Coordinates of C-alpha atoms in Angstrom, one line a residue:
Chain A
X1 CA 12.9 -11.4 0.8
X2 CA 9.9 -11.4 -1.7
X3 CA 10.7 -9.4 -5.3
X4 CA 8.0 -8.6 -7.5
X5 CA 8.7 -7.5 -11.3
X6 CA 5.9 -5.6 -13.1
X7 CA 5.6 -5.2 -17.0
X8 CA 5.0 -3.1 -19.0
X9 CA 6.3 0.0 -17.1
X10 CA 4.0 2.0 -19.3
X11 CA 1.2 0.8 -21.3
X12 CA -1.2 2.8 -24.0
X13 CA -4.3 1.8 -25.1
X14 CA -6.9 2.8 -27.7
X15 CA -10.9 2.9 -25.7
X16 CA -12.5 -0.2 -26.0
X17 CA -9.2 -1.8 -26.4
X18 CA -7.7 -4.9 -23.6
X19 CA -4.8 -3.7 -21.4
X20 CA -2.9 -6.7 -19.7
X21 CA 0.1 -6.4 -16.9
X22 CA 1.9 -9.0 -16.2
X23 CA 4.0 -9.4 -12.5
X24 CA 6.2 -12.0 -11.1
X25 CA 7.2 -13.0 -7.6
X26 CA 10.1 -15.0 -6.3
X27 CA 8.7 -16.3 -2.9
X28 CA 6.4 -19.3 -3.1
X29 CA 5.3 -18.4 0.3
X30 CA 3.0 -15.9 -0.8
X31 CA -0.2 -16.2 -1.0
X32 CA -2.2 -13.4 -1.5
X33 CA -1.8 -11.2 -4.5
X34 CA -3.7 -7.3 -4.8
X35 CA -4.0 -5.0 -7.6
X36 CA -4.1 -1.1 -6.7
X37 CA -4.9 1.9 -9.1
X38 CA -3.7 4.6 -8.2
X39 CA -5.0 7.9 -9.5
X40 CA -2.8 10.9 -9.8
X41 CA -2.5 12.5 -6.7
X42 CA -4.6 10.0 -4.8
X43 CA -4.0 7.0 -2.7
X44 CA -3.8 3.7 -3.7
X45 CA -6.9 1.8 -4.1
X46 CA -7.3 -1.6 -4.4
X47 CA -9.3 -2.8 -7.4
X48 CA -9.2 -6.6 -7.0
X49 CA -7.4 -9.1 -5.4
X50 CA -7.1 -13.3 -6.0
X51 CA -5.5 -15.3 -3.4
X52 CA -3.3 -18.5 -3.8
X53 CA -6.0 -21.3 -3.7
X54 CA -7.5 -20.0 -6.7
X55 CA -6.6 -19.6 -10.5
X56 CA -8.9 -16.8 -11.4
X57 CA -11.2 -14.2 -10.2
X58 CA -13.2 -11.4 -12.7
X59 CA -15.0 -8.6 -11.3
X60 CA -17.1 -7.0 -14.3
X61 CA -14.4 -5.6 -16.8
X62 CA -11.1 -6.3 -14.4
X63 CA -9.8 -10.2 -14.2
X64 CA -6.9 -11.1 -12.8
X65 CA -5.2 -14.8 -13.0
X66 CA -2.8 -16.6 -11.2
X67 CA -0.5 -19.5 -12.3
X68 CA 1.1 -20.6 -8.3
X69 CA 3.4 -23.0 -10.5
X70 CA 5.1 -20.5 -13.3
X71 CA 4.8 -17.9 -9.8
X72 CA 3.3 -15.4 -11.8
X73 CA -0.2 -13.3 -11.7
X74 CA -1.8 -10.7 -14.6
X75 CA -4.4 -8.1 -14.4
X76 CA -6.6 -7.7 -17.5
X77 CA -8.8 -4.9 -18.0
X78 CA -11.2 -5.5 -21.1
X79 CA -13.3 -2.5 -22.7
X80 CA -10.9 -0.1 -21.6
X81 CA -12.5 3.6 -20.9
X82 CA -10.3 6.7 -20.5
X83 CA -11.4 6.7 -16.6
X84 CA -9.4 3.7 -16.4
X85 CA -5.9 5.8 -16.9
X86 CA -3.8 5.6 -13.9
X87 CA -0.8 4.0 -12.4
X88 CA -1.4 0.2 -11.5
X89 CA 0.6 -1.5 -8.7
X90 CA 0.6 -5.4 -8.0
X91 CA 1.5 -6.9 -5.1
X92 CA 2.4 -9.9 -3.1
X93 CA 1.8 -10.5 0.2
X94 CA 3.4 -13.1 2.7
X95 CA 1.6 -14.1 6.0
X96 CA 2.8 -15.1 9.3
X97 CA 5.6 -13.3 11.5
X98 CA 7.0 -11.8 9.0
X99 CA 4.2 -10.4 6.9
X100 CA 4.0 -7.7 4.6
X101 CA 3.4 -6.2 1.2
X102 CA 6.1 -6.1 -1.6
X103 CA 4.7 -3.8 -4.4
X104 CA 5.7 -4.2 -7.9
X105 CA 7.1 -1.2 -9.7
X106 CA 4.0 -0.1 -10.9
X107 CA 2.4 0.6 -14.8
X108 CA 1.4 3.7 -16.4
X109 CA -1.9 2.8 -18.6
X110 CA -2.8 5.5 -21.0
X111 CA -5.9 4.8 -22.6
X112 CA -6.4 7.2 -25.4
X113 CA -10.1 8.0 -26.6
Chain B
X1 CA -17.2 4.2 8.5
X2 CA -14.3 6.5 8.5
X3 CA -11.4 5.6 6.6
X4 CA -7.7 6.1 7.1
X5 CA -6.7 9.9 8.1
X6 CA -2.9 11.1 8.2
X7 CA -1.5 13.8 9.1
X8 CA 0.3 16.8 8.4
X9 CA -0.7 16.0 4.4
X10 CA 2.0 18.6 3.6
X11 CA 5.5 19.1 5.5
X12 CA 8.4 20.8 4.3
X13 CA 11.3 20.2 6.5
X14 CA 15.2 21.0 5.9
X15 CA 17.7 18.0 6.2
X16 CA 18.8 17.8 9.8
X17 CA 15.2 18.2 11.1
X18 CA 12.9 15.8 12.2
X19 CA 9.6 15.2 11.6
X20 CA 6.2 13.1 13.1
X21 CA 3.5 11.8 10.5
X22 CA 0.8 10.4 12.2
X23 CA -2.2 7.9 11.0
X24 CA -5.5 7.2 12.6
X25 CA -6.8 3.5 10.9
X26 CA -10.6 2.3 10.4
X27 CA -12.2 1.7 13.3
X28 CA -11.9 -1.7 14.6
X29 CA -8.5 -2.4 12.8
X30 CA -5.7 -2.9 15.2
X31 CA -2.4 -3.3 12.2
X32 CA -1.0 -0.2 10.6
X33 CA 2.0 -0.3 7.9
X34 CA 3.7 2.4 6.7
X35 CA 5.0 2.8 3.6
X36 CA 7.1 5.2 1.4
X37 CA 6.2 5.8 -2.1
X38 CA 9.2 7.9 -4.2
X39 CA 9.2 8.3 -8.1
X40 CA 12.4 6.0 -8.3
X41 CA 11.8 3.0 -5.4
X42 CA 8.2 2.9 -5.8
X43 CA 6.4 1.8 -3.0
X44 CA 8.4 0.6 -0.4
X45 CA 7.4 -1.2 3.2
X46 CA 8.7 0.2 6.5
X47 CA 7.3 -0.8 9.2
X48 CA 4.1 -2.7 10.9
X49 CA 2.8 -2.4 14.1
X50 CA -0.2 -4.2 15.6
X51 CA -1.5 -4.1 19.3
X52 CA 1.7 -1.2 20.1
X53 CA 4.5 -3.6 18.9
X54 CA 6.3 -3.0 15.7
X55 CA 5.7 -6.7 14.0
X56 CA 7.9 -6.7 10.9
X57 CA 10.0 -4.0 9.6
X58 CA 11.1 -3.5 5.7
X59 CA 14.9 -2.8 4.8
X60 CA 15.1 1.5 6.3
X61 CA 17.9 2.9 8.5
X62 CA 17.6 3.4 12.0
X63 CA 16.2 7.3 11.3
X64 CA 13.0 5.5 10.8
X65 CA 11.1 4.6 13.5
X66 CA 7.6 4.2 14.8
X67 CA 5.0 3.5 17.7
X68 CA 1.6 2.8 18.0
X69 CA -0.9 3.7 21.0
X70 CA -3.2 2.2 22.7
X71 CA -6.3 3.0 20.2
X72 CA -4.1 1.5 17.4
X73 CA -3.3 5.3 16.1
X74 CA 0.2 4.9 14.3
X75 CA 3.5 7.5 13.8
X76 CA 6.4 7.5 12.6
X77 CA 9.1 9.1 12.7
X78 CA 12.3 10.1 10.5
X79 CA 15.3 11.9 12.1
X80 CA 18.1 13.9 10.4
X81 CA 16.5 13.7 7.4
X82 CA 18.4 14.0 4.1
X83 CA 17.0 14.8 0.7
X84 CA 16.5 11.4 -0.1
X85 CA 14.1 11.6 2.5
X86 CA 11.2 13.1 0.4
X87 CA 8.6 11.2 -0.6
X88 CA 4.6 10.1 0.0
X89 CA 4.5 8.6 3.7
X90 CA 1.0 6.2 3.2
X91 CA 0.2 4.7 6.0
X92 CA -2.5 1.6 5.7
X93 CA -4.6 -0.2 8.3
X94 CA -5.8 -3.9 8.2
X95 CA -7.8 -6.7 10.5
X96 CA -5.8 -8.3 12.8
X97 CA -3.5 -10.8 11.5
X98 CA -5.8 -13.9 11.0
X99 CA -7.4 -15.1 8.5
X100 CA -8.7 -12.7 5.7
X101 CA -6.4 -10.1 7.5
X102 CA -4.9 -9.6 4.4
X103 CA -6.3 -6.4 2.6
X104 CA -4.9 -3.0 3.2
X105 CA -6.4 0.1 3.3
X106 CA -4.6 3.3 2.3
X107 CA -4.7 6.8 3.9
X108 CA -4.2 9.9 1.6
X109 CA -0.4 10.1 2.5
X110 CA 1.8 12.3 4.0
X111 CA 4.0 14.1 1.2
X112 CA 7.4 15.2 2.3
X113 CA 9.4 17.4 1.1
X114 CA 12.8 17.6 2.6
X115 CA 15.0 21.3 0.9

């Protein structure tokens, strides 16, 4: 089945700083590829997603890139505010009969004001 | 529109017992996945049912189990449960499978505790 490794496990950032996560996947067949924050307490809430036909996707300060090749996808938050703190998930998602979403392990982001 | 309710959001059970969660999707979505989120396994897929069949199921013994009804509610179930058990039950609800069926959304979760 699909694996998705996430890094770092915990992240801290200074405001106004960049934050990047970096996750892998081992199945080729996937082909769609979310990013959920998930604030303490609260449910996961996806923040943006980029599917397999394209190689990047921004939505003000949140980007996230894809390289299908290297199998591996990023978020990056620019001008990082303390609101952004939270645990960040990615995930990889395989369609068909046997669909479903295998979440990476998830990243603490601290940023620190 | 309404978004994804579950409930009990609180249980506290004692290993041996069982328990129901139960998850009511967006309107007009017909898939629900559950999922369980612990400190040490993250979140984890269990199970996905769409149109009152279970369509995919993740790597969970046979305690787990599910159904959905007619009007695409969802529940699950967990039998003699053991410590291990206790966790955040999220349940999440998406389009038909098709195109663009992809995102998911999440309920507030069910959290477990099993003593």
């Amino acid at each position: 089945g699909e694996n998705v490794e996430q890094h770092p496990s915990t992240l801290s950032v200074q405001e106004g700083d960049s934050a990047v996560i970096k996750c892998t996947y081992s199945d080729s067949a996937s082909n769609y590829f979310p990013w959920y924050k998930q604030e303490l307490g609260k449910r996961p809430q996806l923040i943006i997603d980029i599917r397999s036909n394209v190689g990047e996707k921004k939505d003000q300060r949140i980007a996230v890139t894809l390289n299908k090749t290297a199998k591996h996808f990023s978020l990056h938050i620019t001008e990082t505010q303390p609101e952004d703190s939270a645990v960040y998930f990615c995930a990889a998602w395989i369609s068909g009969s046997a669909r479903q979403l295998t979440f990476g392990s998830g990243t603490q982001l601290t940023v620190l004001p | 529109k309404a978004g994804v309710t579950q409930t009990p959001r609180y249980l506290i059970k004692t290993r041996g017992q069982q328990v129901t969660l139960s998850c009511s999707p967006i309107s007009g979505h017909r898939s629900v996945s559950w999922y369980q989120q612990t400190p040490g396994q993250g979140l984890q897929f269990l199970f996905e049912y769409f149109s009152e069949t279970q369509r995919n199921k993740g790597n969970f013994p046979g305690r787990f189990s599910g159904r959905q009804f007619s009007n695409s509610r969802s529940e699950m179930n967990v039998s003699t449960l053991e410590l291990g058990d206790s966790a955040l039950y999220l349940c999440a609800s998406s389009l038909p499978p098709g195109l663009d069926d992809n995102e998911q959304f999440f309920g507030p979760g069910t959290r477990l505790t099993v003593l």
